[in-house]
Amino acid sequence: MAEKFEVIIGAVDEASRILQQVKRELEGLGVSTQSAQRTMSQAFGDMQRAGTALSATVTAPIVAVGAAAIKTSIDFESAFAGVVKTVDATEEELAQLEQGILEMSKELPASASEIAQVAEAAGQLGIQTESILTFTRTMIDLGESTNLSADEAATALARFANIVQMPQDQFDKLGSTIVALGNNLATTEAEIVEMGLRLAGAGEQVGMTEAQIMSLSGALSSVGVNAEAGGSAFSRLMADMQLAVESGGERLEQFAEVAGMTAEGFRKAFQEDAAEAIVSFIEGLGKTESAISTLESMDISELRLRDALLRASGAGDLFRESLELGTKAWEENSALSEEAGRRYETTASQLEMAKNQIIELGIKLGETLLPIIKETFIPLLEKLAGHLSELVDWFNNLSPVTQDFFLAFAAAAAAGGPILLMVGSVGKAVESFKLLGSLFSGAGILGPTGLVIAGVALVATLIISHWDEISSFLTKCWEGIKNTASTIWGGITNFFSNVWEGLQEYHQAYME
């Protein structure tokens, strides 16, 4: 009997020795696993840093350039679509307009899209196709060198041209006249243009030139005559003179007397040069003993007209000088280009033009990429939109209870992000498993069992490294698993501990 117990005790001792050896081997295995993991982590880290650097220095700039080119091209495409809509032109003419706008953007501080918007307005205002580019250039110049915006100038001057039947190849002369008057009179370009629109109808009827209408407008606005009120009143004066010249009689004599002429002389002067005759009347009014009494005797008592004439008559030679200045500026046609040229020489304008050249290159590049997007990406989005619409319709047709279930499921799915992070990290460890497999196979340590243990240990390490990200999602599950495992392990430990203690007690009792 003693021999049997000695055999049992020997077997237990041998088992204990084997377990200690297994423990040492597992500890060594753990060290090897950690070393291999560190090696693989370092390798993956190096690859990640290389990928990050490549993305930052090569991929990201390429993508950024492509995205910028596409956006720039789309913006210009949208802007030029307005030109296509308003301009009655052939495909060839539209292509010339497009290229002309792009070329203009490299010479002006306005972008191609801004220039296209002015060209679109030109089409809406009835500017002929062959005149759109020159009209647009003039309006941009006015917008850059006066207190008028390009859009305001385009609208006002196109309407002025329509009223006075001005040829559309003379907008640059009109612009130069306005700039010259604005630079030399106590008024602004915007006020001159506003007054010019008020006087345009009457001025055209009495035979005044475009330069004379704008010159008279500049003079009136420079003495503080309001365009809305005074402009309309002064137009009535010109109409009154026209009627007197045509009808003759006492009215003609009144105008002629104030101007210092005979009735026939005033008629001839008005018919040959209405602006000159009007200025002669204004100057004569200023030389009378009482301008107010003179106007009263002529039955010119309307408050706004009388105020405008009194202001004008007290301005001396202003109206004559304004006429000379405007006419000269029209003939020379240089004031606008010179003023704009000075503005374009500024650093701010130069920077804008340099940027526009880059944008023009982006538009060209984008024109190459846009067909690809239209052929691939847009159909894909349309198909996706169709599927999403079907999905929404399907969801809306579900019962409220079923809808609530899917909404709750979606909320739970939103918490799956941390798990995906963990799975991604486990995927990175595949190469580590391959290395460890070859290591265990070559060393003969525990074979497949060792690989499983190492794999579990590595996965556990990865779970712990991401624990902050997934703990909120797995807390309850983990607590249950931990409690169950603790209970089972405690039972197993107690069982073997009791057996071992019983065997030792029995052995001691037997030996005694």
Coordinates of C-alpha atoms in Angstrom, one line a residue:
M1 CA 0.0 0.0 0.0
A2 CA 2.8 2.4 0.8
E3 CA 4.4 1.7 -2.5
K4 CA 1.2 2.7 -4.3
F5 CA 1.1 6.0 -2.4
E6 CA 4.8 6.6 -3.2
V7 CA 3.9 6.1 -6.8
I8 CA 1.1 8.5 -6.6
I9 CA 3.2 11.1 -4.7
G10 CA 5.9 10.6 -7.3
A11 CA 3.5 11.1 -10.1
V12 CA 2.2 14.3 -8.5
D13 CA 5.7 15.6 -8.0
E14 CA 6.5 14.8 -11.6
A15 CA 3.3 16.6 -12.7
S16 CA 4.3 19.6 -10.6
R17 CA 7.7 19.6 -12.2
I18 CA 6.1 19.4 -15.6
L19 CA 3.7 22.2 -14.8
Q20 CA 6.6 24.4 -13.6
Q21 CA 8.5 23.6 -16.8
V22 CA 5.3 24.5 -18.8
K23 CA 5.1 27.7 -16.8
R24 CA 8.7 28.7 -17.6
E25 CA 8.1 27.8 -21.3
L26 CA 4.9 29.9 -21.3
E27 CA 6.8 32.8 -19.7
G28 CA 9.5 32.5 -22.4
L29 CA 6.7 32.3 -25.0
G30 CA 5.2 35.5 -23.6
V31 CA 8.6 37.3 -23.9
S32 CA 9.0 36.0 -27.5
T33 CA 5.4 37.0 -28.3
Q34 CA 5.9 40.5 -26.9
S35 CA 9.2 40.9 -28.8
A36 CA 7.6 39.7 -32.1
Q37 CA 4.7 42.0 -31.5
R38 CA 7.0 45.0 -30.9
T39 CA 8.8 44.1 -34.1
M40 CA 5.7 43.9 -36.1
S41 CA 4.2 47.0 -34.5
Q42 CA 7.4 48.9 -35.4
A43 CA 7.2 47.7 -39.0
F44 CA 3.6 48.7 -39.3
G45 CA 4.3 52.0 -37.6
D46 CA 7.1 52.7 -40.2
M47 CA 4.8 51.9 -43.0
Q48 CA 2.1 54.1 -41.5
R49 CA 4.5 57.0 -41.2
A50 CA 5.7 56.5 -44.7
G51 CA 2.1 56.4 -46.0
T52 CA 1.3 59.6 -44.0
A53 CA 4.3 61.4 -45.4
L54 CA 3.5 60.2 -49.0
S55 CA -0.2 61.3 -48.6
A56 CA 0.8 64.7 -47.2
T57 CA 3.5 65.5 -49.7
V58 CA 2.2 63.9 -52.9
T59 CA -1.3 62.5 -52.7
A60 CA -3.0 65.4 -50.8
P61 CA -1.6 68.1 -53.0
I62 CA -2.6 66.2 -56.2
V63 CA -6.1 65.7 -54.8
A64 CA -6.3 69.3 -53.7
V65 CA -5.2 70.6 -57.1
G66 CA -7.7 68.4 -58.8
A67 CA -10.5 69.4 -56.5
A68 CA -9.7 73.1 -56.9
A69 CA -9.5 72.8 -60.6
I70 CA -12.9 71.0 -60.7
K71 CA -14.5 73.6 -58.5
T72 CA -13.1 76.5 -60.5
S73 CA -14.2 74.9 -63.7
I74 CA -17.7 74.3 -62.3
D75 CA -18.0 77.9 -61.1
F76 CA -17.0 79.3 -64.5
E77 CA -19.2 76.8 -66.3
S78 CA -22.2 78.0 -64.2
A79 CA -21.3 81.6 -64.9
F80 CA -20.9 81.1 -68.6
A81 CA -24.2 79.3 -68.7
G82 CA -25.8 82.7 -68.1
V83 CA -24.0 84.1 -71.1
V84 CA -25.3 81.2 -73.2
K85 CA -28.8 81.9 -71.9
T86 CA -28.9 85.6 -72.7
V87 CA -26.8 85.9 -75.8
D88 CA -28.2 84.8 -79.2
A89 CA -25.0 83.4 -80.7
T90 CA -23.8 80.4 -82.6
E91 CA -21.6 77.7 -81.0
E92 CA -18.5 79.2 -82.7
E93 CA -19.4 82.7 -81.4
L94 CA -20.0 81.3 -77.9
A95 CA -16.6 79.6 -78.0
Q96 CA -15.0 82.9 -79.0
L97 CA -16.8 84.7 -76.2
E98 CA -15.7 82.1 -73.7
Q99 CA -12.0 82.3 -74.7
G100 CA -12.3 86.1 -74.8
I101 CA -13.5 86.2 -71.2
L102 CA -10.7 83.9 -70.1
E103 CA -8.1 86.0 -71.8
M104 CA -9.7 89.2 -70.3
S105 CA -9.4 87.7 -66.8
K106 CA -5.6 87.6 -67.2
E107 CA -5.5 91.3 -67.9
L108 CA -8.0 92.5 -65.3
P109 CA -8.3 92.1 -61.6
A110 CA -11.8 90.6 -62.0
S111 CA -12.2 86.9 -62.1
A112 CA -13.5 85.0 -65.2
S113 CA -16.8 84.3 -63.4
E114 CA -17.3 88.0 -62.6
I115 CA -16.5 89.0 -66.2
A116 CA -19.0 86.3 -67.4
Q117 CA -21.7 87.8 -65.2
V118 CA -21.2 91.2 -66.8
A119 CA -21.3 89.6 -70.2
E120 CA -24.6 87.8 -69.2
A121 CA -26.0 91.3 -68.2
A122 CA -24.9 92.6 -71.6
G123 CA -26.9 89.9 -73.4
Q124 CA -30.0 90.7 -71.2
L125 CA -29.6 94.4 -72.0
G126 CA -29.6 93.8 -75.8
I127 CA -25.9 94.3 -76.5
Q128 CA -25.1 92.7 -79.8
T129 CA -22.9 89.6 -79.8
E130 CA -20.0 91.3 -81.7
S131 CA -20.0 94.1 -79.1
I132 CA -20.3 92.1 -75.9
L133 CA -16.6 91.7 -75.2
T134 CA -15.7 95.4 -75.7
F135 CA -18.8 96.4 -73.7
T136 CA -17.9 94.0 -70.9
R137 CA -14.3 95.3 -70.8
T138 CA -15.5 98.9 -70.5
M139 CA -17.9 98.1 -67.7
I140 CA -15.2 96.2 -65.8
D141 CA -12.9 99.2 -66.2
L142 CA -15.6 101.5 -64.9
G143 CA -16.2 99.2 -62.0
E144 CA -12.6 99.2 -61.1
S145 CA -11.8 102.9 -61.5
T146 CA -15.1 104.7 -60.5
N147 CA -17.7 104.5 -57.7
L148 CA -19.9 102.5 -60.1
S149 CA -19.9 98.7 -59.9
A150 CA -19.5 96.9 -63.2
D151 CA -23.1 95.6 -63.0
E152 CA -24.5 99.1 -62.3
A153 CA -22.5 100.6 -65.1
A154 CA -23.7 97.9 -67.5
T155 CA -27.3 98.4 -66.7
A156 CA -27.3 102.2 -66.7
L157 CA -25.2 102.8 -69.8
A158 CA -27.0 100.1 -71.9
R159 CA -30.3 101.8 -71.1
F160 CA -28.7 105.2 -71.9
A161 CA -27.5 103.9 -75.2
N162 CA -31.0 102.5 -76.0
I163 CA -32.6 105.9 -75.3
V164 CA -30.2 108.0 -77.4
Q165 CA -29.7 105.3 -80.0
M166 CA -26.0 105.3 -79.5
P167 CA -23.9 102.9 -81.7
Q168 CA -22.8 99.9 -79.5
D169 CA -19.1 100.3 -80.5
Q170 CA -18.9 103.7 -78.7
F171 CA -19.3 102.5 -75.1
D172 CA -15.6 103.1 -74.5
K173 CA -16.0 106.8 -75.5
L174 CA -19.0 107.2 -73.3
G175 CA -17.0 105.7 -70.4
S176 CA -14.0 108.0 -71.0
T177 CA -16.4 111.0 -71.0
I178 CA -17.9 110.0 -67.7
V179 CA -14.5 109.4 -66.1
A180 CA -13.1 112.7 -67.3
L181 CA -16.1 114.6 -66.0
G182 CA -16.0 112.8 -62.6
N183 CA -12.3 113.6 -62.2
N184 CA -12.7 117.3 -63.0
L185 CA -16.1 118.3 -61.5
A186 CA -17.5 118.4 -58.0
T187 CA -19.5 115.2 -58.6
T188 CA -19.1 111.5 -58.9
E189 CA -19.4 109.1 -61.9
A190 CA -22.5 107.5 -60.4
E191 CA -24.3 110.9 -60.0
I192 CA -23.4 111.8 -63.6
V193 CA -24.8 108.6 -65.0
E194 CA -28.0 108.9 -62.9
M195 CA -28.5 112.4 -64.1
G196 CA -27.7 111.4 -67.7
L197 CA -30.5 108.8 -67.7
R198 CA -32.9 111.5 -66.6
L199 CA -31.8 113.9 -69.4
A200 CA -31.3 111.3 -72.1
G201 CA -34.8 111.3 -73.5
A202 CA -35.1 115.1 -73.8
G203 CA -31.5 115.5 -74.9
E204 CA -31.9 113.0 -77.7
Q205 CA -35.1 114.8 -78.8
V206 CA -33.4 118.2 -79.1
G207 CA -30.4 116.7 -80.9
M208 CA -27.7 116.7 -78.2
T209 CA -24.8 114.3 -78.5
E210 CA -24.1 111.7 -75.9
A211 CA -21.1 113.7 -74.7
Q212 CA -23.2 116.8 -74.4
I213 CA -25.9 115.1 -72.4
M214 CA -23.3 113.7 -70.0
S215 CA -21.5 117.0 -69.8
L216 CA -24.8 118.8 -68.9
S217 CA -25.5 116.1 -66.4
G218 CA -22.1 116.5 -64.8
A219 CA -22.6 120.3 -64.5
L220 CA -26.0 120.0 -63.0
S221 CA -25.0 117.3 -60.4
S222 CA -21.9 119.3 -59.5
V223 CA -24.1 122.3 -58.4
G224 CA -26.2 119.9 -56.2
V225 CA -29.2 119.3 -58.5
N226 CA -30.9 116.1 -57.6
A227 CA -31.3 113.7 -60.5
E228 CA -34.7 112.4 -59.6
A229 CA -36.3 115.7 -59.1
G230 CA -34.1 118.3 -60.8
G231 CA -33.3 116.0 -63.8
S232 CA -36.9 115.7 -64.7
A233 CA -37.5 119.4 -64.3
F234 CA -34.6 120.3 -66.5
S235 CA -35.9 117.9 -69.1
R236 CA -39.1 119.9 -69.2
L237 CA -37.1 123.1 -69.8
M238 CA -35.5 121.5 -72.9
A239 CA -38.8 120.3 -74.1
D240 CA -40.2 123.9 -73.6
M241 CA -37.3 125.4 -75.6
Q242 CA -37.9 122.8 -78.4
L243 CA -41.5 123.7 -78.6
A244 CA -40.8 127.5 -78.6
V245 CA -38.2 127.1 -81.4
E246 CA -40.7 125.1 -83.5
S247 CA -43.7 127.3 -82.7
G248 CA -42.1 130.8 -82.6
G249 CA -44.0 133.6 -81.0
E250 CA -43.5 135.3 -77.6
R251 CA -42.1 132.2 -75.9
L252 CA -39.2 132.1 -78.4
E253 CA -38.5 135.8 -77.9
Q254 CA -38.4 135.3 -74.1
F255 CA -35.7 132.6 -74.4
A256 CA -33.8 134.6 -77.0
E257 CA -33.8 137.8 -74.9
V258 CA -32.4 136.1 -71.9
A259 CA -29.7 134.4 -74.1
G260 CA -28.8 137.8 -75.6
M261 CA -29.9 136.8 -79.1
T262 CA -32.6 137.6 -81.5
A263 CA -35.5 135.2 -81.9
E264 CA -34.2 134.0 -85.2
G265 CA -30.7 133.8 -83.9
F266 CA -31.8 131.6 -80.9
R267 CA -33.8 129.4 -83.3
K268 CA -30.8 128.8 -85.5
A269 CA -28.4 128.3 -82.6
F270 CA -30.8 125.8 -81.0
Q271 CA -31.3 123.9 -84.2
E272 CA -27.6 123.7 -84.9
D273 CA -26.4 123.0 -81.3
A274 CA -29.1 122.7 -78.7
A275 CA -26.6 122.3 -75.8
E276 CA -24.8 125.5 -76.8
A277 CA -28.1 127.4 -76.9
I278 CA -29.1 126.0 -73.5
V279 CA -25.8 127.1 -72.0
S280 CA -26.2 130.6 -73.5
F281 CA -29.6 130.8 -71.8
I282 CA -28.2 129.8 -68.4
E283 CA -25.3 132.2 -68.7
G284 CA -27.7 135.0 -69.7
L285 CA -29.9 134.3 -66.8
G286 CA -27.0 134.7 -64.5
K287 CA -26.3 138.2 -66.0
T288 CA -29.8 139.5 -65.4
E289 CA -30.5 141.9 -62.5
S290 CA -32.8 139.4 -60.9
A291 CA -32.9 135.8 -62.1
I292 CA -35.9 135.1 -59.9
S293 CA -37.9 138.0 -61.5
T294 CA -36.8 136.9 -64.9
L295 CA -38.0 133.4 -64.4
E296 CA -41.3 134.7 -62.9
S297 CA -41.9 136.8 -66.0
M298 CA -41.3 133.8 -68.1
D299 CA -43.9 131.9 -66.0
I300 CA -41.2 129.4 -64.9
S301 CA -42.4 129.0 -61.3
E302 CA -42.2 125.3 -60.8
L303 CA -40.1 124.9 -57.7
R304 CA -37.7 122.2 -58.8
L305 CA -37.0 123.8 -62.2
R306 CA -36.6 127.2 -60.8
D307 CA -34.2 125.9 -58.2
A308 CA -32.1 124.1 -60.8
L309 CA -31.9 127.2 -63.0
L310 CA -30.9 129.4 -60.2
R311 CA -28.2 127.0 -59.1
A312 CA -27.0 126.7 -62.7
S313 CA -27.1 130.5 -63.4
G314 CA -24.9 131.2 -60.4
A315 CA -22.2 128.7 -61.5
G316 CA -20.5 131.1 -63.9
D317 CA -18.7 129.3 -66.8
L318 CA -19.1 125.8 -65.2
F319 CA -21.6 124.6 -67.8
R320 CA -19.6 125.8 -70.8
E321 CA -16.4 124.3 -69.4
S322 CA -18.2 121.1 -68.7
L323 CA -19.4 120.9 -72.3
E324 CA -15.9 121.5 -73.6
L325 CA -14.4 118.9 -71.2
G326 CA -16.9 116.2 -72.1
T327 CA -16.6 116.7 -75.8
K328 CA -12.9 116.6 -75.7
A329 CA -12.9 113.4 -73.6
W330 CA -15.2 111.8 -76.1
E331 CA -12.9 112.6 -79.0
E332 CA -9.7 111.6 -77.2
N333 CA -11.2 108.4 -75.7
S334 CA -8.4 107.9 -73.3
A335 CA -9.6 109.0 -69.8
L336 CA -11.1 105.6 -68.9
S337 CA -8.1 103.5 -70.1
E338 CA -5.6 105.8 -68.3
E339 CA -7.6 105.7 -65.1
A340 CA -8.1 102.0 -65.2
G341 CA -4.4 101.5 -66.1
R342 CA -3.3 103.3 -63.0
R343 CA -5.6 101.1 -60.9
Y344 CA -4.3 98.0 -62.5
E345 CA -0.7 98.9 -61.7
T346 CA -1.4 98.7 -58.0
T347 CA 0.0 95.7 -56.1
A348 CA -3.5 94.5 -55.2
S349 CA -4.6 94.5 -58.8
Q350 CA -1.4 92.7 -59.9
L351 CA -2.0 90.0 -57.3
E352 CA -5.5 89.6 -58.5
M353 CA -4.4 89.2 -62.1
A354 CA -1.7 86.7 -61.1
K355 CA -4.4 84.7 -59.3
N356 CA -6.7 84.9 -62.3
Q357 CA -4.0 83.4 -64.5
I358 CA -3.8 80.4 -62.1
I359 CA -7.6 80.2 -62.1
E360 CA -7.6 80.2 -65.9
L361 CA -5.2 77.2 -65.8
G362 CA -7.5 75.5 -63.3
I363 CA -10.5 76.1 -65.6
K364 CA -8.7 74.4 -68.5
L365 CA -7.7 71.5 -66.3
G366 CA -11.2 71.2 -64.9
E367 CA -12.6 71.1 -68.4
T368 CA -10.7 67.9 -68.9
L369 CA -11.9 66.4 -65.7
L370 CA -15.5 67.5 -65.8
P371 CA -16.5 65.0 -68.6
I372 CA -15.2 62.2 -66.5
I373 CA -17.2 63.3 -63.5
K374 CA -20.4 63.7 -65.7
E375 CA -20.0 60.2 -67.2
T376 CA -19.2 58.4 -64.0
F377 CA -19.8 60.2 -60.8
I378 CA -23.1 61.9 -61.6
P379 CA -24.8 58.7 -62.9
L380 CA -23.7 57.0 -59.7
L381 CA -25.1 59.7 -57.5
E382 CA -28.4 59.6 -59.5
K383 CA -28.6 55.9 -59.1
L384 CA -27.8 56.2 -55.4
A385 CA -30.4 58.9 -55.0
G386 CA -33.0 56.6 -56.6
H387 CA -32.2 53.7 -54.2
L388 CA -32.3 56.1 -51.2
S389 CA -35.7 57.4 -52.4
E390 CA -36.9 53.8 -52.6
L391 CA -35.5 53.0 -49.2
V392 CA -37.2 56.1 -47.7
D393 CA -40.6 55.1 -49.3
W394 CA -40.2 51.6 -48.0
F395 CA -39.4 52.8 -44.5
N396 CA -42.3 55.3 -44.5
N397 CA -44.7 52.4 -45.4
L398 CA -43.7 50.4 -42.3
S399 CA -45.8 50.3 -39.2
P400 CA -44.8 52.6 -36.4
V401 CA -43.7 49.7 -34.2
T402 CA -41.4 48.4 -37.0
Q403 CA -40.0 51.9 -37.6
D404 CA -39.2 52.3 -33.9
F405 CA -37.3 49.0 -33.9
F406 CA -35.1 50.0 -36.9
L407 CA -34.4 53.4 -35.3
A408 CA -33.3 51.6 -32.1
F409 CA -31.2 49.2 -34.1
A410 CA -29.5 52.1 -36.0
A411 CA -28.7 53.7 -32.6
A412 CA -27.0 50.5 -31.5
A413 CA -25.1 50.2 -34.8
A414 CA -23.7 53.7 -34.3
A415 CA -21.9 52.3 -31.3
G416 CA -20.1 49.8 -33.4
G417 CA -17.3 52.2 -34.4
P418 CA -15.0 51.2 -31.5
I419 CA -15.4 47.5 -32.5
L420 CA -14.4 48.3 -36.0
L421 CA -11.3 49.9 -34.6
M422 CA -10.5 46.8 -32.7
V423 CA -11.1 44.5 -35.7
G424 CA -8.9 46.7 -37.8
S425 CA -6.1 46.4 -35.3
V426 CA -6.5 42.6 -35.1
G427 CA -6.3 42.6 -38.9
K428 CA -2.9 44.4 -38.6
A429 CA -1.7 41.5 -36.4
V430 CA -2.2 38.8 -39.1
E431 CA 1.5 39.1 -40.2
S432 CA 2.5 38.7 -36.5
F433 CA 0.6 35.4 -36.3
K434 CA 2.4 34.2 -39.4
L435 CA 5.8 35.0 -37.8
L436 CA 4.8 33.4 -34.5
G437 CA 3.5 30.3 -36.3
S438 CA 6.9 29.7 -37.9
L439 CA 8.7 30.4 -34.6
F440 CA 6.6 27.9 -32.7
S441 CA 6.8 25.3 -35.5
G442 CA 10.6 25.6 -35.7
A443 CA 11.2 25.5 -31.9
G444 CA 8.7 22.7 -31.2
I445 CA 7.1 24.7 -28.3
L446 CA 3.6 23.5 -27.6
G447 CA 2.8 23.2 -31.4
P448 CA -0.7 24.4 -32.4
T449 CA -1.7 24.9 -28.8
G450 CA 1.1 27.4 -28.3
L451 CA -0.1 29.3 -31.4
V452 CA -3.6 29.5 -30.1
I453 CA -2.4 30.7 -26.7
A454 CA -0.2 33.3 -28.4
G455 CA -3.0 34.5 -30.6
V456 CA -5.4 34.8 -27.7
A457 CA -2.7 36.8 -25.8
L458 CA -2.1 39.1 -28.7
V459 CA -5.8 39.7 -29.3
A460 CA -6.2 40.4 -25.5
T461 CA -3.4 42.9 -25.7
L462 CA -5.1 44.7 -28.6
I463 CA -8.4 44.7 -26.8
I464 CA -6.8 46.3 -23.8
S465 CA -5.0 48.9 -26.0
H466 CA -8.4 50.0 -27.4
W467 CA -10.3 49.5 -24.1
D468 CA -11.1 53.2 -23.7
E469 CA -12.8 53.2 -27.1
I470 CA -14.9 50.0 -26.6
S471 CA -15.5 49.8 -22.9
S472 CA -18.8 51.7 -22.9
F473 CA -20.1 49.3 -25.5
L474 CA -18.9 46.0 -23.9
T475 CA -19.0 46.8 -20.2
K476 CA -22.1 44.7 -19.4
C477 CA -21.0 41.8 -21.5
W478 CA -17.5 41.9 -20.0
E479 CA -18.8 42.0 -16.5
G480 CA -20.9 38.9 -17.1
I481 CA -18.1 37.0 -18.8
K482 CA -15.6 38.0 -16.0
N483 CA -18.0 36.9 -13.3
T484 CA -18.7 33.6 -14.9
A485 CA -15.0 32.9 -15.6
S486 CA -14.1 33.8 -12.0
T487 CA -16.7 31.4 -10.7
I488 CA -15.5 28.6 -12.9
W489 CA -11.9 29.2 -12.2
G490 CA -12.5 29.5 -8.5
G491 CA -14.3 26.1 -8.5
I492 CA -11.5 24.4 -10.4
T493 CA -8.8 25.9 -8.2
N494 CA -10.7 24.9 -5.0
F495 CA -11.2 21.4 -6.3
F496 CA -7.5 20.7 -7.1
S497 CA -6.4 22.5 -4.0
N498 CA -8.6 20.2 -1.9
V499 CA -7.4 17.1 -3.7
W500 CA -3.8 18.2 -3.3
E501 CA -4.2 19.0 0.4
G502 CA -6.0 15.7 1.0
L503 CA -3.2 13.7 -0.7
Q504 CA -0.6 15.4 1.4
E505 CA -2.5 14.8 4.6
Y506 CA -3.0 11.2 3.7
H507 CA 0.6 10.8 2.8
Q508 CA 1.8 12.3 6.1
A509 CA -0.6 10.1 8.1
Y510 CA 0.6 7.0 6.3
M511 CA 4.3 7.8 6.8
E512 CA 3.7 8.3 10.5

